[in-house]
Amino acid sequence: MAGLELLSDQGFRIDGRRSHELRKIQCRLGVFKQADGSAYIEQGNTKVLAAVYGPHEVKGSRAKMLQDKVLVNCQYSMATFSTGERKRRPRGDRKSTEMTMHLKQTFDAAIITNLYPRSQIDIYVEVLQSDGGNYCASVNAATLALIDAGIPLKDYVCACSAGFVNDTPIVDISYLEESGGGPELIVTILPKSEQIVFLEQNSRLHEDNLSKVLDVASKGCKDIYAILDRAVRDHVSKVSNVANTTE
Amino acid sequence: MANDLKTFQPKEYYRKFLEKDVRPDGRELGECRSTVVNIGSITTAEGSALVKLGNTTVICGIKAELANPKADEPKNGYIVPNVELSPMCSAQFRPGAPGEQAQVLSQFVVDVLQNSECVNLQDLCIVSGKLVWMLQCDMICLDYDGNVADACVLSLVSALKNTCLPKVTVNEETQAIETDDKITNNLKVQTTPVSTTFAIFDDHFVIVDPTIEEETLATGIITIVTKEKKLCMVHKPGGTPLKDSQIQLCIDRAIERSGQATKLIDETQCSLDR
């Protein structure tokens, strides 16, 4: 193979991880006051902020209002300084628009939408630093922000990516591994019911290997679920402690 | 009871506090909110800083690009500030093209940079008449709780002080641009402009560092930019007329604030270098 060796003979990846190892995840809920819910997540060097407003009355054109369920409005935006080369437009380019659509579809499926007919929920995602897995980090951050906003979800929504190098599936791929040209699989699941909400696969991958890669990715999602769940529980206990002492 | 008054008669509510020389959040009239600066948190940017002024949060990232200089100023580089007030930071902003307020703020930051001569544009020259640096400074407001102007200036100056540019040379024979990432130079920041905003309430109370509620109730706003104990710029967009003595008081307070802010940036910078 020319160029970079994505997986060494000893089974280590470029950043020193094993094939099944996630990047370090750090997250916080309730980082902002203005938003109804907000969260910050770091997955390795990818740093993402999410803010949720709503449910509130439909703003802008009334034609978008849905009679039977809530309108989920997303905006995915990448800071111009988030990538190696400066981005000309933080949003509105095709890639961001696609990402916005994917987020909207994902959360349309996970939010219990029939509870708030004729209303709107806004999910704003801002990528501050990008190092692969932007979609996954955005979904995970948005989940935490929705929980912080107290919006009823069917379940946590966890997203994880996976690649396939030297006949080995690798989980949570970084920018270098993404740009290597190998296959990439992104999966979003509801971990408790093990339902797949979103699945995307790029580049060529043999049919026989698909289930292997998918397994690794869903395992990654469940690992992420454990981390998110702990963060939520820590946050809730902290908030309730503060509430108790001030009463 | 207090909450009802706040909702239905916010001005009366504020007046009751201000008459006792205190604000509803517990601050004195001349007291700024607690300020936090985090420098160099974004590694993809050449320089970055996150500033929190109470709840108001602004992040500034600086990306350096190569550009051709203007013909009439062959040695001058460019600094292009841009303030973004995205719908993320407050429900009052709509998605889409930058609003009036964001554009006014961007121009305010441009004026601060020009008036304070904070960075000598000739330092950004690589080859005279051919190649210069263009610093794209993007400030994104993440949480809007009033007084974004001060937070923007503070984050921009902190990020500029953190900016490291790689050494670039132009090969004289081939005219090719050669970049050496191993040798980096810190950007020279000559002065530290600090902006301090005051809100005027009921035509005579002058309160520093207003929150969003105070900004909406205020009858006027005045922003003073100082650099190293010297006055650099005064910006008073209409509102209640002020007396000389009141403006003098603002200037004195701004100079005091400027000292604190400069010290804060320097201390954060030092803890980073270690």
Tab-separated table of N, CA, C and O in Angstrom, chain A residues 28 31-35 39 45 47 49-51 53 56 59-60 73 75 77-88 90-91 120 122 124-126 128-130, chain B residues 41-46 48 50 52 55 57 59-63 65 82 84 86-96 136-140 142-145 212:
chain	number	residue	atom	x	y	z
A	28	ARG	N	-20.151	17.541	27.981
A	28	ARG	CA	-20.788	18.329	29.043
A	28	ARG	C	-22.165	18.770	28.587
A	28	ARG	O	-22.360	19.096	27.418
A	31	VAL	N	-24.230	23.827	28.682
A	31	VAL	CA	-23.110	24.753	28.647
A	31	VAL	C	-23.559	26.195	28.429
A	31	VAL	O	-22.828	27.121	28.754
A	32	PHE	N	-24.751	26.406	27.851
A	32	PHE	CA	-25.201	27.769	27.571
A	32	PHE	C	-26.491	28.101	28.296
A	32	PHE	O	-27.292	27.221	28.573
A	33	LYS	N	-26.695	29.391	28.554
A	33	LYS	CA	-27.887	29.835	29.267
A	33	LYS	C	-29.037	30.182	28.312
A	33	LYS	O	-30.189	29.922	28.618
A	34	GLN	N	-28.718	30.794	27.178
A	34	GLN	CA	-29.777	31.274	26.286
A	34	GLN	C	-30.585	30.121	25.695
A	34	GLN	O	-31.797	30.195	25.591
A	35	ALA	N	-29.897	29.058	25.295
A	35	ALA	CA	-30.584	27.945	24.655
A	35	ALA	C	-31.377	27.151	25.686
A	35	ALA	O	-31.054	27.158	26.873
A	39	ALA	N	-25.128	21.276	24.613
A	39	ALA	CA	-24.130	20.280	24.980
A	39	ALA	C	-22.876	20.495	24.162
A	39	ALA	O	-22.905	21.088	23.077
A	45	ASN	N	-10.025	14.729	18.428
A	45	ASN	CA	-9.814	16.137	18.098
A	45	ASN	C	-11.023	16.790	17.460
A	45	ASN	O	-10.953	17.933	17.033
A	47	LYS	N	-14.416	18.577	17.785
A	47	LYS	CA	-15.109	19.297	18.855
A	47	LYS	C	-16.395	19.889	18.309
A	47	LYS	O	-16.361	20.613	17.317
A	49	LEU	N	-20.395	21.593	19.199
A	49	LEU	CA	-21.360	22.205	20.111
A	49	LEU	C	-22.755	22.011	19.544
A	49	LEU	O	-22.933	22.089	18.334
A	50	ALA	N	-23.722	21.786	20.393
A	50	ALA	CA	-25.098	21.697	19.918
A	50	ALA	C	-25.981	22.510	20.844
A	50	ALA	O	-25.782	22.521	22.053
A	51	ALA	N	-26.969	23.197	20.261
A	51	ALA	CA	-27.937	23.955	21.049
A	51	ALA	C	-29.330	23.638	20.541
A	51	ALA	O	-29.526	23.461	19.344
A	53	TYR	N	-33.445	24.765	20.751
A	53	TYR	CA	-34.484	25.719	21.151
A	53	TYR	C	-35.831	25.059	20.910
A	53	TYR	O	-36.072	24.468	19.868
A	56	HIS	N	-41.351	25.466	20.329
A	56	HIS	CA	-41.984	26.780	20.317
A	56	HIS	C	-42.851	26.890	19.076
A	56	HIS	O	-42.853	25.985	18.240
A	59	LYS	N	-41.759	29.434	13.513
A	59	LYS	CA	-41.294	30.769	13.116
A	59	LYS	C	-41.053	30.768	11.618
A	59	LYS	O	-40.819	29.731	11.022
A	60	GLY	N	-41.062	31.946	11.026
A	60	GLY	CA	-40.893	32.046	9.584
A	60	GLY	C	-42.199	31.700	8.903
A	60	GLY	O	-43.259	32.095	9.371
A	73	ASN	N	-36.269	21.337	13.001
A	73	ASN	CA	-35.466	22.199	12.142
A	73	ASN	C	-34.017	22.083	12.576
A	73	ASN	O	-33.695	22.270	13.743
A	75	GLN	N	-29.756	22.905	11.821
A	75	GLN	CA	-28.767	23.654	11.069
A	75	GLN	C	-27.384	23.155	11.457
A	75	GLN	O	-26.986	23.224	12.613
A	77	SER	N	-23.436	23.603	10.946
A	77	SER	CA	-22.537	24.650	10.502
A	77	SER	C	-21.121	24.320	10.958
A	77	SER	O	-20.914	23.836	12.073
A	78	MET	N	-20.170	24.541	10.088
A	78	MET	CA	-18.769	24.295	10.466
A	78	MET	C	-18.073	25.637	10.554
A	78	MET	O	-18.139	26.430	9.610
A	79	ALA	N	-17.409	25.901	11.673
A	79	ALA	CA	-16.673	27.153	11.804
A	79	ALA	C	-15.631	27.222	10.698
A	79	ALA	O	-15.077	26.188	10.302
A	80	THR	N	-15.389	28.440	10.206
A	80	THR	CA	-14.448	28.567	9.088
A	80	THR	C	-13.040	28.127	9.481
A	80	THR	O	-12.248	27.759	8.629
A	81	PHE	N	-12.762	28.149	10.800
A	81	PHE	CA	-11.423	27.769	11.249
A	81	PHE	C	-11.355	26.314	11.718
A	81	PHE	O	-10.378	25.898	12.301
A	82	SER	N	-12.406	25.537	11.418
A	82	SER	CA	-12.445	24.184	11.970
A	82	SER	C	-11.607	23.188	11.177
A	82	SER	O	-11.278	22.121	11.661
A	83	THR	N	-11.301	23.525	9.942
A	83	THR	CA	-10.579	22.577	9.083
A	83	THR	C	-9.166	23.081	8.804
A	83	THR	O	-8.842	24.228	9.098
A	84	GLY	N	-8.346	22.228	8.206
A	84	GLY	CA	-6.974	22.603	7.883
A	84	GLY	C	-6.946	23.792	6.943
A	84	GLY	O	-6.271	24.790	7.178
A	85	GLU	N	-7.693	23.691	5.855
A	85	GLU	CA	-7.838	24.808	4.924
A	85	GLU	C	-9.056	25.605	5.359
A	85	GLU	O	-10.070	25.006	5.721
A	86	ARG	N	-8.996	26.947	5.292
A	86	ARG	CA	-10.131	27.727	5.751
A	86	ARG	C	-11.344	27.454	4.881
A	86	ARG	O	-11.259	27.433	3.660
A	87	LYS	N	-12.483	27.241	5.549
A	87	LYS	CA	-13.729	27.036	4.809
A	87	LYS	C	-14.277	28.385	4.373
A	87	LYS	O	-14.293	29.327	5.136
A	88	ARG	N	-14.697	28.472	3.122
A	88	ARG	CA	-15.243	29.740	2.622
A	88	ARG	C	-16.587	30.041	3.275
A	88	ARG	O	-16.871	31.160	3.654
A	90	PRO	N	-19.460	28.790	6.167
A	90	PRO	CA	-19.701	27.872	7.280
A	90	PRO	C	-20.899	26.955	7.032
A	90	PRO	O	-20.980	25.877	7.579
A	91	ARG	N	-21.848	27.394	6.218
A	91	ARG	CA	-23.011	26.552	5.926
A	91	ARG	C	-23.554	26.958	4.565
A	91	ARG	O	-23.156	27.958	3.994
A	120	GLN	N	-42.404	23.743	16.752
A	120	GLN	CA	-41.113	23.598	16.092
A	120	GLN	C	-40.014	23.388	17.119
A	120	GLN	O	-40.045	23.971	18.198
A	122	ASP	N	-35.802	23.544	17.228
A	122	ASP	CA	-34.598	23.886	16.467
A	122	ASP	C	-33.397	23.170	17.061
A	122	ASP	O	-33.197	23.190	18.277
A	124	TYR	N	-29.365	23.342	16.559
A	124	TYR	CA	-28.246	23.997	15.898
A	124	TYR	C	-26.953	23.302	16.293
A	124	TYR	O	-26.675	23.114	17.468
A	125	VAL	N	-26.175	22.919	15.287
A	125	VAL	CA	-24.922	22.211	15.545
A	125	VAL	C	-23.781	23.032	14.962
A	125	VAL	O	-23.867	23.509	13.827
A	126	GLU	N	-22.747	23.230	15.750
A	126	GLU	CA	-21.592	23.994	15.277
A	126	GLU	C	-20.340	23.139	15.491
A	126	GLU	O	-20.042	22.744	16.613
A	128	LEU	N	-16.584	23.043	15.830
A	128	LEU	CA	-15.524	24.013	16.105
A	128	LEU	C	-14.182	23.519	15.592
A	128	LEU	O	-13.335	24.287	15.166
A	129	GLN	N	-13.990	22.221	15.638
A	129	GLN	CA	-12.739	21.641	15.147
A	129	GLN	C	-13.094	20.284	14.562
A	129	GLN	O	-13.835	19.524	15.167
A	130	SER	N	-12.574	20.039	13.364
A	130	SER	CA	-13.012	18.840	12.668
A	130	SER	C	-11.847	17.871	12.470
A	130	SER	O	-10.780	18.260	11.996
B	41	SER	N	-7.418	26.871	22.184
B	41	SER	CA	-8.151	25.606	22.311
B	41	SER	C	-8.446	24.944	20.954
B	41	SER	O	-8.725	23.759	20.903
B	42	ILE	N	-8.398	25.709	19.871
B	42	ILE	CA	-8.670	25.140	18.546
B	42	ILE	C	-7.342	24.941	17.827
B	42	ILE	O	-6.666	25.910	17.481
B	43	THR	N	-6.975	23.683	17.598
B	43	THR	CA	-5.645	23.440	17.033
B	43	THR	C	-5.620	23.575	15.513
B	43	THR	O	-4.545	23.693	14.930
B	44	THR	N	-6.797	23.532	14.868
B	44	THR	CA	-6.795	23.687	13.411
B	44	THR	C	-6.616	25.147	12.998
B	44	THR	O	-6.354	25.426	11.832
B	45	ALA	N	-6.779	26.073	13.952
B	45	ALA	CA	-6.623	27.486	13.627
B	45	ALA	C	-5.203	27.934	13.968
B	45	ALA	O	-4.548	27.347	14.819
B	46	GLU	N	-4.725	28.979	13.305
B	46	GLU	CA	-3.394	29.508	13.605
B	46	GLU	C	-3.383	30.200	14.972
B	46	GLU	O	-2.354	30.287	15.625
B	48	SER	N	-6.362	31.049	18.393
B	48	SER	CA	-7.768	30.959	18.801
B	48	SER	C	-7.916	31.346	20.265
B	48	SER	O	-6.965	31.244	21.046
B	50	LEU	N	-11.248	31.545	23.414
B	50	LEU	CA	-12.638	31.528	23.808
B	50	LEU	C	-12.791	32.447	25.015
B	50	LEU	O	-11.994	32.374	25.942
B	52	LYS	N	-15.445	34.077	27.925
B	52	LYS	CA	-16.750	34.076	28.587
B	52	LYS	C	-16.844	35.304	29.470
B	52	LYS	O	-15.969	35.538	30.310
B	55	ASN	N	-22.304	34.885	31.148
B	55	ASN	CA	-22.818	33.845	30.251
B	55	ASN	C	-22.499	34.103	28.788
B	55	ASN	O	-22.580	33.201	27.968
B	57	THR	N	-20.685	34.148	25.554
B	57	THR	CA	-19.537	33.360	25.109
B	57	THR	C	-19.222	33.684	23.655
B	57	THR	O	-20.115	33.650	22.806
B	59	ILE	N	-16.203	32.780	20.615
B	59	ILE	CA	-14.969	32.080	20.260
B	59	ILE	C	-14.409	32.743	19.017
B	59	ILE	O	-15.153	33.108	18.113
B	60	CYS	N	-13.086	32.947	19.019
B	60	CYS	CA	-12.449	33.575	17.871
B	60	CYS	C	-11.386	32.618	17.331
B	60	CYS	O	-10.565	32.099	18.087
B	61	GLY	N	-11.444	32.362	16.043
B	61	GLY	CA	-10.430	31.534	15.401
B	61	GLY	C	-9.791	32.320	14.275
B	61	GLY	O	-10.476	33.038	13.554
B	62	ILE	N	-8.475	32.227	14.152
B	62	ILE	CA	-7.777	32.976	13.111
B	62	ILE	C	-7.138	32.002	12.131
B	62	ILE	O	-6.375	31.121	12.523
B	63	LYS	N	-7.506	32.135	10.856
B	63	LYS	CA	-6.880	31.330	9.815
B	63	LYS	C	-6.032	32.265	8.962
B	63	LYS	O	-6.476	33.360	8.596
B	65	GLU	N	-4.037	33.054	5.465
B	65	GLU	CA	-3.996	32.689	4.056
B	65	GLU	C	-2.977	33.583	3.357
B	65	GLU	O	-2.694	34.668	3.818
B	82	ASN	N	-14.569	39.172	11.207
B	82	ASN	CA	-15.956	38.887	10.856
B	82	ASN	C	-16.681	38.361	12.094
B	82	ASN	O	-16.246	37.393	12.697
B	84	GLU	N	-19.997	36.721	13.772
B	84	GLU	CA	-21.168	35.939	13.401
B	84	GLU	C	-22.105	35.793	14.596
B	84	GLU	O	-21.690	35.312	15.648
B	86	SER	N	-24.971	33.734	15.187
B	86	SER	CA	-25.760	32.653	14.604
B	86	SER	C	-27.033	32.434	15.424
B	86	SER	O	-27.118	32.862	16.573
B	87	PRO	N	-28.030	31.771	14.851
B	87	PRO	CA	-29.252	31.504	15.620
B	87	PRO	C	-28.991	30.621	16.838
B	87	PRO	O	-29.839	30.506	17.716
B	88	MET	N	-27.797	30.013	16.890
B	88	MET	CA	-27.460	29.161	18.031
B	88	MET	C	-27.372	29.970	19.328
B	88	MET	O	-27.770	29.505	20.387
B	89	CYS	N	-26.884	31.210	19.218
B	89	CYS	CA	-26.562	31.950	20.439
B	89	CYS	C	-27.777	32.583	21.094
B	89	CYS	O	-27.756	32.858	22.285
B	90	SER	N	-28.834	32.811	20.346
B	90	SER	CA	-30.017	33.412	20.931
B	90	SER	C	-31.202	33.200	20.003
B	90	SER	O	-31.048	33.143	18.789
B	91	ALA	N	-32.397	33.120	20.593
B	91	ALA	CA	-33.590	32.889	19.775
B	91	ALA	C	-33.941	34.119	18.946
B	91	ALA	O	-34.754	34.041	18.036
B	92	GLN	N	-33.306	35.265	19.259
B	92	GLN	CA	-33.665	36.480	18.531
B	92	GLN	C	-33.049	36.557	17.134
B	92	GLN	O	-33.439	37.382	16.332
B	93	PHE	N	-32.075	35.688	16.833
B	93	PHE	CA	-31.447	35.727	15.514
B	93	PHE	C	-32.020	34.652	14.607
B	93	PHE	O	-32.264	33.530	15.045
B	94	ARG	N	-32.219	35.020	13.353
B	94	ARG	CA	-32.785	34.086	12.380
B	94	ARG	C	-31.655	33.504	11.529
B	94	ARG	O	-30.645	34.172	11.312
B	95	PRO	N	-31.840	32.283	11.025
B	95	PRO	CA	-30.835	31.736	10.111
B	95	PRO	C	-30.797	32.558	8.816
B	95	PRO	O	-31.776	33.217	8.481
B	96	GLY	N	-29.708	32.488	8.121
B	96	GLY	CA	-29.608	33.198	6.843
B	96	GLY	C	-28.478	34.206	6.842
B	96	GLY	O	-27.555	34.117	7.646
B	136	GLN	N	-7.750	35.857	8.504
B	136	GLN	CA	-9.210	35.817	8.572
B	136	GLN	C	-9.589	35.540	10.020
B	136	GLN	O	-9.333	34.450	10.530
B	137	CYS	N	-10.153	36.531	10.675
B	137	CYS	CA	-10.499	36.378	12.090
B	137	CYS	C	-12.007	36.200	12.204
B	137	CYS	O	-12.753	37.161	12.002
B	138	ASP	N	-12.433	35.008	12.483
B	138	ASP	CA	-13.866	34.764	12.605
B	138	ASP	C	-14.245	34.665	14.075
B	138	ASP	O	-13.703	33.836	14.801
B	139	MET	N	-15.179	35.531	14.491
B	139	MET	CA	-15.665	35.492	15.868
B	139	MET	C	-17.091	34.959	15.842
B	139	MET	O	-17.951	35.538	15.181
B	140	ILE	N	-17.315	33.872	16.514
B	140	ILE	CA	-18.654	33.298	16.541
B	140	ILE	C	-19.212	33.474	17.940
B	140	ILE	O	-18.583	33.062	18.923
B	142	LEU	N	-21.471	32.275	20.710
B	142	LEU	CA	-22.087	30.986	21.018
B	142	LEU	C	-23.242	31.150	22.003
B	142	LEU	O	-24.173	30.356	22.007
B	143	ASP	N	-23.146	32.147	22.860
B	143	ASP	CA	-24.201	32.381	23.843
B	143	ASP	C	-24.328	33.888	24.008
B	143	ASP	O	-23.345	34.560	24.314
B	144	TYR	N	-25.520	34.420	23.760
B	144	TYR	CA	-25.698	35.860	23.703
B	144	TYR	C	-26.391	36.357	24.956
B	144	TYR	O	-27.590	36.216	25.102
B	145	ASP	N	-25.610	36.887	25.901
B	145	ASP	CA	-26.218	37.448	27.104
B	145	ASP	C	-25.741	38.883	27.295
B	145	ASP	O	-25.342	39.275	28.390
B	212	ILE	N	-28.153	41.002	28.713
B	212	ILE	CA	-29.121	41.204	27.638
B	212	ILE	C	-30.345	41.963	28.135
B	212	ILE	O	-30.855	42.848	27.442
